[in-house]
Coordinates of C-alpha atoms in Angstrom, one line a residue:
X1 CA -15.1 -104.6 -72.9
X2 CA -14.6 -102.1 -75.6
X3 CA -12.7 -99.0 -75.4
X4 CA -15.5 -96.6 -75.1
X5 CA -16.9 -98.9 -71.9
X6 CA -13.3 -99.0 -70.4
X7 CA -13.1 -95.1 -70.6
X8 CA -16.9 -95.1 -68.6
X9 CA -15.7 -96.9 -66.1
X10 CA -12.2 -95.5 -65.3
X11 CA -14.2 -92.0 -64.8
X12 CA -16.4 -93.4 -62.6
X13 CA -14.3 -95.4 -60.4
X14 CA -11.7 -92.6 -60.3
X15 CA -10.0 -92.5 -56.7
X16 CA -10.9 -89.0 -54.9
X17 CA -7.9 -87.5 -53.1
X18 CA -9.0 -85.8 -49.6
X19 CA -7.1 -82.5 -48.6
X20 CA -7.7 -80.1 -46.6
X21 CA -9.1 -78.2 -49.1
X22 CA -12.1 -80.0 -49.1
X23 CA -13.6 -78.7 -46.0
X24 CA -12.4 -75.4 -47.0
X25 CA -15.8 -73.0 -47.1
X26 CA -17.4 -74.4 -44.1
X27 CA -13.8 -73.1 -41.9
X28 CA -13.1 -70.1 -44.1
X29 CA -16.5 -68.5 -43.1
X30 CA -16.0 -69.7 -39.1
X31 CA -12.2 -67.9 -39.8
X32 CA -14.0 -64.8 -41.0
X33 CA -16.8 -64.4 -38.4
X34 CA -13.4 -64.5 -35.6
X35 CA -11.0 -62.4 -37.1
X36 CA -14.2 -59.7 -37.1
X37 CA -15.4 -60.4 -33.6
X38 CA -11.5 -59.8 -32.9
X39 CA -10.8 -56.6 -34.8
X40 CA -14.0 -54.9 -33.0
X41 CA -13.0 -55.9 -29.8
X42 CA -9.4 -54.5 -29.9
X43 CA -10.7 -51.5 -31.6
X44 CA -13.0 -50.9 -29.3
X45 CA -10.9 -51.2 -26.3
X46 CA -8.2 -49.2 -28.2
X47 CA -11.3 -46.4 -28.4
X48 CA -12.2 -46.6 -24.5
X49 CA -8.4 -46.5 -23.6
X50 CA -7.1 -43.5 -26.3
X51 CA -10.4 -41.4 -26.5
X52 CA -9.7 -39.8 -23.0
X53 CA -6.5 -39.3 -24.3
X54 CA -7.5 -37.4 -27.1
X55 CA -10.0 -35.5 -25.0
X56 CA -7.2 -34.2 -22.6
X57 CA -4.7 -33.9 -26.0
X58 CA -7.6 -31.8 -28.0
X59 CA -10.0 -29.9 -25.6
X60 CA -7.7 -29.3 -22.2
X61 CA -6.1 -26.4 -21.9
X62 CA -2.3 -27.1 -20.4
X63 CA -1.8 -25.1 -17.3
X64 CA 1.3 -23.6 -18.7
X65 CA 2.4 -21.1 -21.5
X66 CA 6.1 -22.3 -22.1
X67 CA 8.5 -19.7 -23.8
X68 CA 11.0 -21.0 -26.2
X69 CA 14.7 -20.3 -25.3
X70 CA 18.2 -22.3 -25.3
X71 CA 20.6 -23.6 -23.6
X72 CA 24.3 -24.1 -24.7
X73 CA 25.3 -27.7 -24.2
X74 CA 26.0 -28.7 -20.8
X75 CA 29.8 -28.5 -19.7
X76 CA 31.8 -32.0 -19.8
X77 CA 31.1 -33.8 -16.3
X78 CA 35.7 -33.6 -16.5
X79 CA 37.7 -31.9 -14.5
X80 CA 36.4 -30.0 -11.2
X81 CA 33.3 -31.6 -12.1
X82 CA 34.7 -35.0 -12.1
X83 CA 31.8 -36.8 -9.9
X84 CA 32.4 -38.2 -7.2
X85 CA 30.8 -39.6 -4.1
X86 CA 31.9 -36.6 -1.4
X87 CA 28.6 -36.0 -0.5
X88 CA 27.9 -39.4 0.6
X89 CA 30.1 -38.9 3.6
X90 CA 28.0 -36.1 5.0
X91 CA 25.9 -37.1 8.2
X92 CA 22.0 -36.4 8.6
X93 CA 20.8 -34.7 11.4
X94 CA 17.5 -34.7 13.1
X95 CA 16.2 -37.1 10.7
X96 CA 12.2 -36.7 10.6
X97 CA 12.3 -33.8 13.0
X98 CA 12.7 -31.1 10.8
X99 CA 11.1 -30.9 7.1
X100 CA 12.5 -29.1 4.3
X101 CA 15.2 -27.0 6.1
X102 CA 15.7 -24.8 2.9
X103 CA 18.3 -22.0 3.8
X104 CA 20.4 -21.7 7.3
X105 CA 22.2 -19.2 9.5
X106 CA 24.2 -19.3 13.1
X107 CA 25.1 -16.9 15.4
X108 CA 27.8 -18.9 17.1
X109 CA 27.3 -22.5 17.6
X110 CA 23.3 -21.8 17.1
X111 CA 21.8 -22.8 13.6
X112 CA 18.7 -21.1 12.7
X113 CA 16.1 -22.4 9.4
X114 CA 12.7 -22.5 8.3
X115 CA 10.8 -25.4 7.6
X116 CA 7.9 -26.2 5.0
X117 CA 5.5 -26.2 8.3
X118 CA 6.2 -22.7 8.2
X119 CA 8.4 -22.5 11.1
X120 CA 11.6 -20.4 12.0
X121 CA 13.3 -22.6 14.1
X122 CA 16.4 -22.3 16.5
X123 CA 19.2 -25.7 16.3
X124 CA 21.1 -25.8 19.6
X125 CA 23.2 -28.8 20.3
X126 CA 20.4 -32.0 19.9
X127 CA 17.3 -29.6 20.7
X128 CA 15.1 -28.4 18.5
X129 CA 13.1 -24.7 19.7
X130 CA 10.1 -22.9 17.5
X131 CA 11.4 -19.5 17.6
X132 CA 7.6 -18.4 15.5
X133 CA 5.7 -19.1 13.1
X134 CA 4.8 -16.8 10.2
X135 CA 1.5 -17.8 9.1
X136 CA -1.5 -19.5 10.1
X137 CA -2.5 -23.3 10.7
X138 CA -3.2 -25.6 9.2
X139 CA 0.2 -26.7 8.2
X140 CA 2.0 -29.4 6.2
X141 CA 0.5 -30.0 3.0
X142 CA 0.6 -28.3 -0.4
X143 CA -3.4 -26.7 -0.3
X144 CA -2.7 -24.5 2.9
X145 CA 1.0 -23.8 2.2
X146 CA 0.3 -20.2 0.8
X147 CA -1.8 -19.2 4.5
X148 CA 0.3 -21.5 7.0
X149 CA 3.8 -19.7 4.8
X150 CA 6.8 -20.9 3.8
X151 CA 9.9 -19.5 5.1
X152 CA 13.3 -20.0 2.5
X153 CA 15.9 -17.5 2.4
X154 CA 17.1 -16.7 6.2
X155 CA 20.2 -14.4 6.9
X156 CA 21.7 -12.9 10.2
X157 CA 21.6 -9.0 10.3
X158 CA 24.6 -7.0 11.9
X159 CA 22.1 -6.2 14.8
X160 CA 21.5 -9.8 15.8
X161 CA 18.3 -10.5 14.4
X162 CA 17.1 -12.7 11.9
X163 CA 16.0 -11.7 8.3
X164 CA 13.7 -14.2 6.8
X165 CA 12.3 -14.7 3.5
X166 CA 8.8 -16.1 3.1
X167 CA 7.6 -17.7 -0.2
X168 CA 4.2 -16.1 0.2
X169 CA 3.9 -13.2 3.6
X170 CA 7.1 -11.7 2.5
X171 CA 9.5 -10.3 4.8
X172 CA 10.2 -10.7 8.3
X173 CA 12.9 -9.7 11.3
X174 CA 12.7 -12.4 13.6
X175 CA 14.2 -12.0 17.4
X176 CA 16.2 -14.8 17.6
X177 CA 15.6 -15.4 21.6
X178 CA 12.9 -18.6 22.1
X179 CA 9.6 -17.2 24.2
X180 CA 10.7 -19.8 27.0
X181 CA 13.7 -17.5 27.0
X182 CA 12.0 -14.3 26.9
X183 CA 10.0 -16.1 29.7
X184 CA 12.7 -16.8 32.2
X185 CA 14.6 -13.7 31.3
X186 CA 11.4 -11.8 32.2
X187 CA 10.5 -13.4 35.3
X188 CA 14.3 -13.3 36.4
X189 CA 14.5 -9.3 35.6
X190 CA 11.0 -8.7 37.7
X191 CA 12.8 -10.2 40.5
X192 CA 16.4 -8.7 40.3
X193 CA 15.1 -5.3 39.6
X194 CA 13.0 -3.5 42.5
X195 CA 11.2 -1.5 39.4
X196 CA 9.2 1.2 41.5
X197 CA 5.5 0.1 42.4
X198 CA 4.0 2.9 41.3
X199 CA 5.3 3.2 38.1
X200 CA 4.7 -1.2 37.9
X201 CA 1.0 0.1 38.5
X202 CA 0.7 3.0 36.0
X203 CA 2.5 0.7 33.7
X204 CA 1.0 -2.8 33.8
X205 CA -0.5 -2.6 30.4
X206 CA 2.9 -2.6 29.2
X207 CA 3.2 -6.2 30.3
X208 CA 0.9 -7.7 27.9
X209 CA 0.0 -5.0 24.8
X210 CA 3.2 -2.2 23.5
X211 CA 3.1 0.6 21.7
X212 CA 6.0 0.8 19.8
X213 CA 7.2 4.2 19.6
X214 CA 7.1 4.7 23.1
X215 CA 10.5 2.6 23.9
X216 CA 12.4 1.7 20.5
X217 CA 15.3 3.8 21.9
X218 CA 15.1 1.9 25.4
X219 CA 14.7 -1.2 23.3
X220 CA 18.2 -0.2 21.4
X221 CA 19.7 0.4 24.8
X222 CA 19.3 -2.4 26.6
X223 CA 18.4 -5.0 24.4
X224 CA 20.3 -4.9 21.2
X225 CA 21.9 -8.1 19.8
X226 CA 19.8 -10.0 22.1
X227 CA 21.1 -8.5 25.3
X228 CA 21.7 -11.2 28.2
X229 CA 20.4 -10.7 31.6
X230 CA 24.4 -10.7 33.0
X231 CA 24.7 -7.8 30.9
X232 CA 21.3 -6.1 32.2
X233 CA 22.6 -6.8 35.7
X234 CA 26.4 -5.6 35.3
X235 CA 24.5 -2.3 33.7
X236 CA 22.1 -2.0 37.2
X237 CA 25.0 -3.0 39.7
X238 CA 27.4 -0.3 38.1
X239 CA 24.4 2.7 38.2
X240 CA 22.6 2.0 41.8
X241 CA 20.7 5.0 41.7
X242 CA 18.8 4.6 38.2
X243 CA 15.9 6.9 38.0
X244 CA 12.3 6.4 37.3
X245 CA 12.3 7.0 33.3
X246 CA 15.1 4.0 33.0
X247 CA 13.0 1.4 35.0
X248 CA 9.9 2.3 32.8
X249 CA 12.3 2.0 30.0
X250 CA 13.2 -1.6 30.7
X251 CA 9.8 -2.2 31.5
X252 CA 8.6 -1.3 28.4
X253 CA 11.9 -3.0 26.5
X254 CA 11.1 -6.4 28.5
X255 CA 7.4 -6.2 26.9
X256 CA 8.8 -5.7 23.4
X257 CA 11.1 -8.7 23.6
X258 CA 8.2 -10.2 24.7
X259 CA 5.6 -9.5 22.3
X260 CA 7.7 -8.0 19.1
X261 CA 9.6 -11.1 18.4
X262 CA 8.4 -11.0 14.5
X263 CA 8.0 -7.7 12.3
X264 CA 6.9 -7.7 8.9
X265 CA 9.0 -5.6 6.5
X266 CA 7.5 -6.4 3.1
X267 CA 4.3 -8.1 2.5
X268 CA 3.2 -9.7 -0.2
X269 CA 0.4 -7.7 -0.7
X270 CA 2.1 -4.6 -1.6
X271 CA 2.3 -3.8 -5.5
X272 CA 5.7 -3.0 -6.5
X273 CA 6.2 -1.6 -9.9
X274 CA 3.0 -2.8 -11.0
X275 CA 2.9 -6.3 -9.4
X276 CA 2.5 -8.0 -6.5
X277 CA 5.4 -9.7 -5.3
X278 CA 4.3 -13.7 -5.8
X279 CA 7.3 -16.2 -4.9
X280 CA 9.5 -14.2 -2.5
X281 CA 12.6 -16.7 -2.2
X282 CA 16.3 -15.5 -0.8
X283 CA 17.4 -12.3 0.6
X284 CA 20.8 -11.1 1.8
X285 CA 21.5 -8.0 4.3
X286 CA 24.0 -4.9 3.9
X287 CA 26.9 -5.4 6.9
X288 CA 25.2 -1.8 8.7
X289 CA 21.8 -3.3 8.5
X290 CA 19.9 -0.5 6.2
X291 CA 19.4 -2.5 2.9
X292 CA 18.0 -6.4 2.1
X293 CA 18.4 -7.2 -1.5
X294 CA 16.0 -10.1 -2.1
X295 CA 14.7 -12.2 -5.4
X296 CA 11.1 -12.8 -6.4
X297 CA 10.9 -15.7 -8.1
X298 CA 7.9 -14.8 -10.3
X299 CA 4.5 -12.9 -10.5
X300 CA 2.8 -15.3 -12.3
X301 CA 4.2 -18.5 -10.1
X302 CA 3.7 -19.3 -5.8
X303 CA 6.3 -21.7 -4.1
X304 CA 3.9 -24.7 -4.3
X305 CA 3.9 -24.8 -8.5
X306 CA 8.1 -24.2 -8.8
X307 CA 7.8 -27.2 -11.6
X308 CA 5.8 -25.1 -13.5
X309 CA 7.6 -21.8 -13.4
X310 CA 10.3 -23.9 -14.4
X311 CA 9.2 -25.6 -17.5
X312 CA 7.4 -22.7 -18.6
X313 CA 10.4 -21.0 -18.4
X314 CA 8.4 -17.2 -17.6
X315 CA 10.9 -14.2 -18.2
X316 CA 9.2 -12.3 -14.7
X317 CA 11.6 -13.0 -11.9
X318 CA 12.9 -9.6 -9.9
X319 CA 15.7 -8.6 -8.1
X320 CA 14.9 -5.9 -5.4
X321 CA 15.8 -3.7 -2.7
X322 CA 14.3 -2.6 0.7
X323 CA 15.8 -0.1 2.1
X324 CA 15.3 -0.6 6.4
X325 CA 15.1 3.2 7.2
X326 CA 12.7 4.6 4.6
X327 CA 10.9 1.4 4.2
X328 CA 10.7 1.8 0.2
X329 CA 11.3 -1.1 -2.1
X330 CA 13.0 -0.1 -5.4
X331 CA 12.9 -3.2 -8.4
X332 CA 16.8 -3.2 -9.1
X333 CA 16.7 -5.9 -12.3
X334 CA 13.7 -8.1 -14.1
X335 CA 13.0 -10.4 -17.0
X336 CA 15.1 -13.0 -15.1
X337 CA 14.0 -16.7 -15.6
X338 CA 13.7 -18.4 -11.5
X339 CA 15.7 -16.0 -10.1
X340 CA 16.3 -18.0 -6.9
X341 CA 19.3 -17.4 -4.4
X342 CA 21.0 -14.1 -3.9
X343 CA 24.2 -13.0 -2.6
X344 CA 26.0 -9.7 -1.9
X345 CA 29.4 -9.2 -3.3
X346 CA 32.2 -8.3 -0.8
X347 CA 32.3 -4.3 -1.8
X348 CA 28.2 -4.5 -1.7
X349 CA 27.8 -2.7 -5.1
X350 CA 26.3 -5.7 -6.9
X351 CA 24.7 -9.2 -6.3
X352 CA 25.3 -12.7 -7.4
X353 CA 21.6 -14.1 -8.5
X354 CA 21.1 -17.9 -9.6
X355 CA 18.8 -18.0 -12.3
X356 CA 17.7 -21.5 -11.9
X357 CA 15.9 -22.1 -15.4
X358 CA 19.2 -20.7 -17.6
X359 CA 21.7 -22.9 -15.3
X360 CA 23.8 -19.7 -14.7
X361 CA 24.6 -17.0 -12.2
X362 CA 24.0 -13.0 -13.1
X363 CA 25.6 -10.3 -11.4
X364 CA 23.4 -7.2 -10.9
X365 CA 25.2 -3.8 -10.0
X366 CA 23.1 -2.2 -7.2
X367 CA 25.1 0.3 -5.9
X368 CA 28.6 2.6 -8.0
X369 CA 28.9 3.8 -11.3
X370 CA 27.5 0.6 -13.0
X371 CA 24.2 0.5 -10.8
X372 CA 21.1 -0.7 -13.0
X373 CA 23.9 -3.1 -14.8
X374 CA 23.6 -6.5 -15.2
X375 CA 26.4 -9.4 -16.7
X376 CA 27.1 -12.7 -16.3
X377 CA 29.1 -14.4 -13.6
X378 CA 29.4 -18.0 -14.6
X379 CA 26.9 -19.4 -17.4
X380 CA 26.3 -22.9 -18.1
X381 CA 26.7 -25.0 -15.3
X382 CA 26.5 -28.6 -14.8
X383 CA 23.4 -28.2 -12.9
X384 CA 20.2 -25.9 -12.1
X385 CA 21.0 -23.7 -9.0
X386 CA 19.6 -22.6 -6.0
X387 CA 20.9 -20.8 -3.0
X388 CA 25.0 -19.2 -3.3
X389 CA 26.6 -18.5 0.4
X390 CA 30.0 -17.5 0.7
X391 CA 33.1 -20.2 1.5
X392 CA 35.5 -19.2 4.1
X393 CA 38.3 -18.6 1.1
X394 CA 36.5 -16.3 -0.1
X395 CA 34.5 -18.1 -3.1
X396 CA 31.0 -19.5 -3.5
X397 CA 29.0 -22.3 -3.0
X398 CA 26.5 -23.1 -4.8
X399 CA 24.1 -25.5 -4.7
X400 CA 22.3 -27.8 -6.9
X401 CA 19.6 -30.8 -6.9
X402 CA 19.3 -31.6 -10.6
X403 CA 22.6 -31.8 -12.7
X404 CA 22.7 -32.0 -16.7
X405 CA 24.8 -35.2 -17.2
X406 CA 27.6 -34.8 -20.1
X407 CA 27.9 -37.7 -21.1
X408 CA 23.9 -38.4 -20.5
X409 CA 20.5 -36.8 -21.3
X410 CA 19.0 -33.6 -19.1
X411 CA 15.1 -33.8 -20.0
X412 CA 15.3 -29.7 -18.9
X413 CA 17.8 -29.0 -22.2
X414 CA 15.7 -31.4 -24.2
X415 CA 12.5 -30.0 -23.7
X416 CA 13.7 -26.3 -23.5
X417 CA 13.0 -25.6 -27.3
X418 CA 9.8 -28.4 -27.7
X419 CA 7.1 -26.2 -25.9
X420 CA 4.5 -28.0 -27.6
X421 CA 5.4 -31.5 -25.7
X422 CA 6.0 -29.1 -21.8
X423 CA 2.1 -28.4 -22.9
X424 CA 1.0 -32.3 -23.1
X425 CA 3.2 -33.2 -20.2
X426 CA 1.4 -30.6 -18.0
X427 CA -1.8 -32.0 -19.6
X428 CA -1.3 -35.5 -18.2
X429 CA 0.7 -35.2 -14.8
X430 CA 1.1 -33.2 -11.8
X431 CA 3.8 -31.7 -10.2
X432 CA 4.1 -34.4 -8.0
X433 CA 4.1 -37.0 -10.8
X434 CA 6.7 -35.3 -12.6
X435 CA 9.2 -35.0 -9.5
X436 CA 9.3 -38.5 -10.0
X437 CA 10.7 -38.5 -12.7
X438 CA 13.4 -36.1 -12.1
X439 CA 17.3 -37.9 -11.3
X440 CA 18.0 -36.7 -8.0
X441 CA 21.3 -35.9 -8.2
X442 CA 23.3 -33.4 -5.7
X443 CA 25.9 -31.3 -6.3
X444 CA 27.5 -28.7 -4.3
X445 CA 30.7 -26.4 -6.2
X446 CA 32.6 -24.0 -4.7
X447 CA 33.5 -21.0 -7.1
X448 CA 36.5 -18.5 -6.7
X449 CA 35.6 -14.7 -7.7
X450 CA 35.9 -15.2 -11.0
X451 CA 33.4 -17.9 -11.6
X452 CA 36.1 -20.6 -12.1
X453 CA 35.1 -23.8 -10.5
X454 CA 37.3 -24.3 -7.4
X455 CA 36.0 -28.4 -6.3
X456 CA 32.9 -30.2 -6.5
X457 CA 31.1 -32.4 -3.9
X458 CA 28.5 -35.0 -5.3
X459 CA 26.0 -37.3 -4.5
X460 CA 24.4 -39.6 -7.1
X461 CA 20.8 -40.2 -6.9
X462 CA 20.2 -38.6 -3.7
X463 CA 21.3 -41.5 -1.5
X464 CA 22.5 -39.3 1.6
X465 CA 21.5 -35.8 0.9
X466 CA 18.8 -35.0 -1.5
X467 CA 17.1 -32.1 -2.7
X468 CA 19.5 -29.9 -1.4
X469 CA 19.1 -26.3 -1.7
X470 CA 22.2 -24.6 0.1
X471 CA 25.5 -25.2 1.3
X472 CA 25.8 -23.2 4.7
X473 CA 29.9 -23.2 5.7
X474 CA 30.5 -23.1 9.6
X475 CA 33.8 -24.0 11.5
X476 CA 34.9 -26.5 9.3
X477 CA 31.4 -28.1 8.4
X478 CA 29.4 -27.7 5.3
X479 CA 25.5 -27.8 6.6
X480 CA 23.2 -29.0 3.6
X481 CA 19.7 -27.4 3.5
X482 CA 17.1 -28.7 1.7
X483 CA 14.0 -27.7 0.3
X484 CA 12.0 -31.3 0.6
X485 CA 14.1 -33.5 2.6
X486 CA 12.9 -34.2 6.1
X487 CA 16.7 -33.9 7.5
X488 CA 19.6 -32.0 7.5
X489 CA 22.9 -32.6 6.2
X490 CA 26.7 -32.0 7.9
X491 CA 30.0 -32.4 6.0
X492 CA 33.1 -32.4 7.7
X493 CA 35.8 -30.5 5.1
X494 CA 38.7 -31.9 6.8
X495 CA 37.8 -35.4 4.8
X496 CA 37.0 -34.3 1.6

């Protein structure tokens, strides 16, 4: 075999290495046709699932208008405002029987609140009593709150009555006796006093319909404070010869008591300095009874959408003044952000206001040579607050159900200067969604005159007393309203 032939032959016997490689077209095409099923599937799906998204982003309109404003950074959680877990040794009361007891008062050993059913309500030992009810049924859920009312700030007035503050019909005097009172009383005074037959005759109307101005000076007589029926009877034992105008007097007194046991002061539907009144919150009463200094929340705001007066941040919360014996209603300070509780300083001439949204507590002068005034009691407290009652030293407390951790991150400070990302949150949850998502965390402080902070009480995530909303001191106890919690709280001071 020559060399030429040799060469033929090793090219055609050549061994053929098999890779991979050599299937290579037939699975890079199969490869191809997957990876683009693939990509149109996700992107597809990534349409469906982002497209509303952008809808809600793009074409929604957010139900809030947030202002831009800051706040300083939140005080150091040192110090007086050390937490702690105080709170956790409080005990809850008439668990499921009462809802949202926001604000509380006693005459005595007797609590009074109001509850989100709309109900003023009388706390005696373990019984519960409906002393009235404000607005109309039905009750007990955020789309009839604003007609069934929601009563908040309550205060007792030097006369014995109640003063009551309703988110959305205003305010009231309440008589603080139960109808099953008014009842017995009644029925024990028709048989104790031999009232005259003829005048029981000529006066039986009075029994079931009053006209007002017939008896109010009676009323004053005989039933101020609540007058009890030993009283009535010491009054009729020591003057046996009462005359004909007294017994129509207490006939016409007893129908009052029956029938008057709520008066509107304010309503709602009155325009005061250009606006009606929209998210009437806390009120507090002069010690002689002839002014109420109360706070309305907002104009643009009711009770029921509080999350988004809050992140919206609106500058048109009032402070004002009724005034009992001419009935007018003066505005004493505005542009406040959630002005929520309210309490009268000891000489009367101003008021301590929480303005919930700025985390701090303004003093507006009423009354004296600064009246129209307005400065700053305590700014930038560890927390957002609500109602202020007086301690029996002589301070403050003040209550609190969100905090601003230091160490720790308050979404409130966060978004305060992003109103863009308040809009898109509003966009894509509700109130109720984003309530969720807010730490509970309470925290009650006591402050002396001076706005220096005295001793905290604290409760981490809520696990006794959430959502509290005032700190009501009475014979050694600290009682714990609440504006959502179906309970109420007590606090012995003696072990804290």
């Amino acid at each position: 075999m020559n060399e030429s032939e040799g060469l033929r032959f090793r090219r055609l016997n050549r061994p053929q290495i098999i890779t991979d490689e050599t299937h290579e077209p037939q699975y890079k095409a199969t490869s191809t046709y997957s990876g683009k099923v693939f990509r149109v599937t996700l992107l597809t799906l990534v349409a469906f699932l982002f497209l509303p998204l952008l809808v809600v982003v793009f074409l929604l309109e957010s139900p809030i208008q947030p202002d831009v404003f800051s706040l300083n950074e939140p005080p150091l959680m040192t110090g007086c405002y050390e937490p702690n877990l105080k709170l956790r040794q409080a005990e809850r009361l008439f668990e499921d029987r009462l809802i949202g007891p926001e604000s509380l008062a006693n005459i005595g050993d007797v609590l009074y609140t109001g509850t989100a059913d709309g109900k003023i309500v009388k706390i005696e030992g373990r019984s519960i009593h409906v002393l009235a009810t404000l607005g109309k049924p039905p009750c007990g859920s955020r789309e009839y709150e604003h007609t069934c009312g929601r009563p908040l700030g309550i205060r007792v007035g030097p006369n014995g009555t109640l003063f009551v503050a309703d988110a959305y019909l205003g305010l009231f005097e309440v008589n603080p006796v139960t109808g099953k009172e008014r009842e017995s009383t009644y029925s024990a005074l028709k048989s104790h006093y031999p009232f005259n037959g003829i005048i029981r005759s000529k006066y039986k109307f009075c029994h079931y319909s009053f006209t007002c101005m017939i008896s109010k000076t009676c009323m004053c007589s005989f039933f101020s404070n609540g007058t009890q029926l030993e009283k009535l009877r010491h009054l009729y034992t020591s003057h046996p010869p009462i005359v004909h105008s007294v017994h129509i007097c207490l006939s016409l007194s007893v129908s009052f008591w029956l029938l008057g046991e709520v008066k509107s002061l304010v309503s709602t539907g009155k325009m005061i300095g250009g606006r009606r009144l929209g998210f009437v919150n806390d009120l507090d009463v002069t010690q002689d009874g002839k002014k109420l200094y109360f706070t309305d929340s907002s104009s643009r705001w009711q009770r029921r959408d509080f999350m988004h007066l809050i992140m919206e941040a609106t500058a048109d919360g009032r402070v004002l003044e009724y005034d009992i014996e001419t009935k007018e209603v003066t505005v004493m300070m505005e542009n406040l952000r959630f002005p929520n509780g309210i309490q009268l300083f000891p000489d009367e001439e101003s008021v301590l206001v929480a303005e919930t949204t700025m985390a701090r507590i303004r003093r507006v002068h009423v009354s004296g040579l600064n009246k129209g005034g307005m400065d700053t009691f305590i700014d930038n407290l560890p927390g957002f607050p609500d109602n202020i009652r007086r301690s029996s030293s002589g301070g403050y407390w003040v209550a609190m159900s969100a905090v601003r951790p230091n160490p720790g991150f308050s979404m409130l400070d966060f978004l305060s200067q992003r109103p863009w990302l308040k809009k898109l949150i509003f966009k894509l949850f509700s109130q109720d969604t984003l309530l969720k998502f807010v730490p509970r965390y309470s925290l009650v402080v006591e402050l002396q005159d001076g706005g220096t902070c005295v001793r905290s009480f604290h409760d981490p995530h809520g696990m006794v007393a959430a959502y509290i909303s005032e700190a009501h001191e009475y014979n050694g106890h600290l009682y714990l309203g609440s504006f959502r919690s179906p309970y109420l709280c007590k606090l012995d001071l003696s072990k804290v």
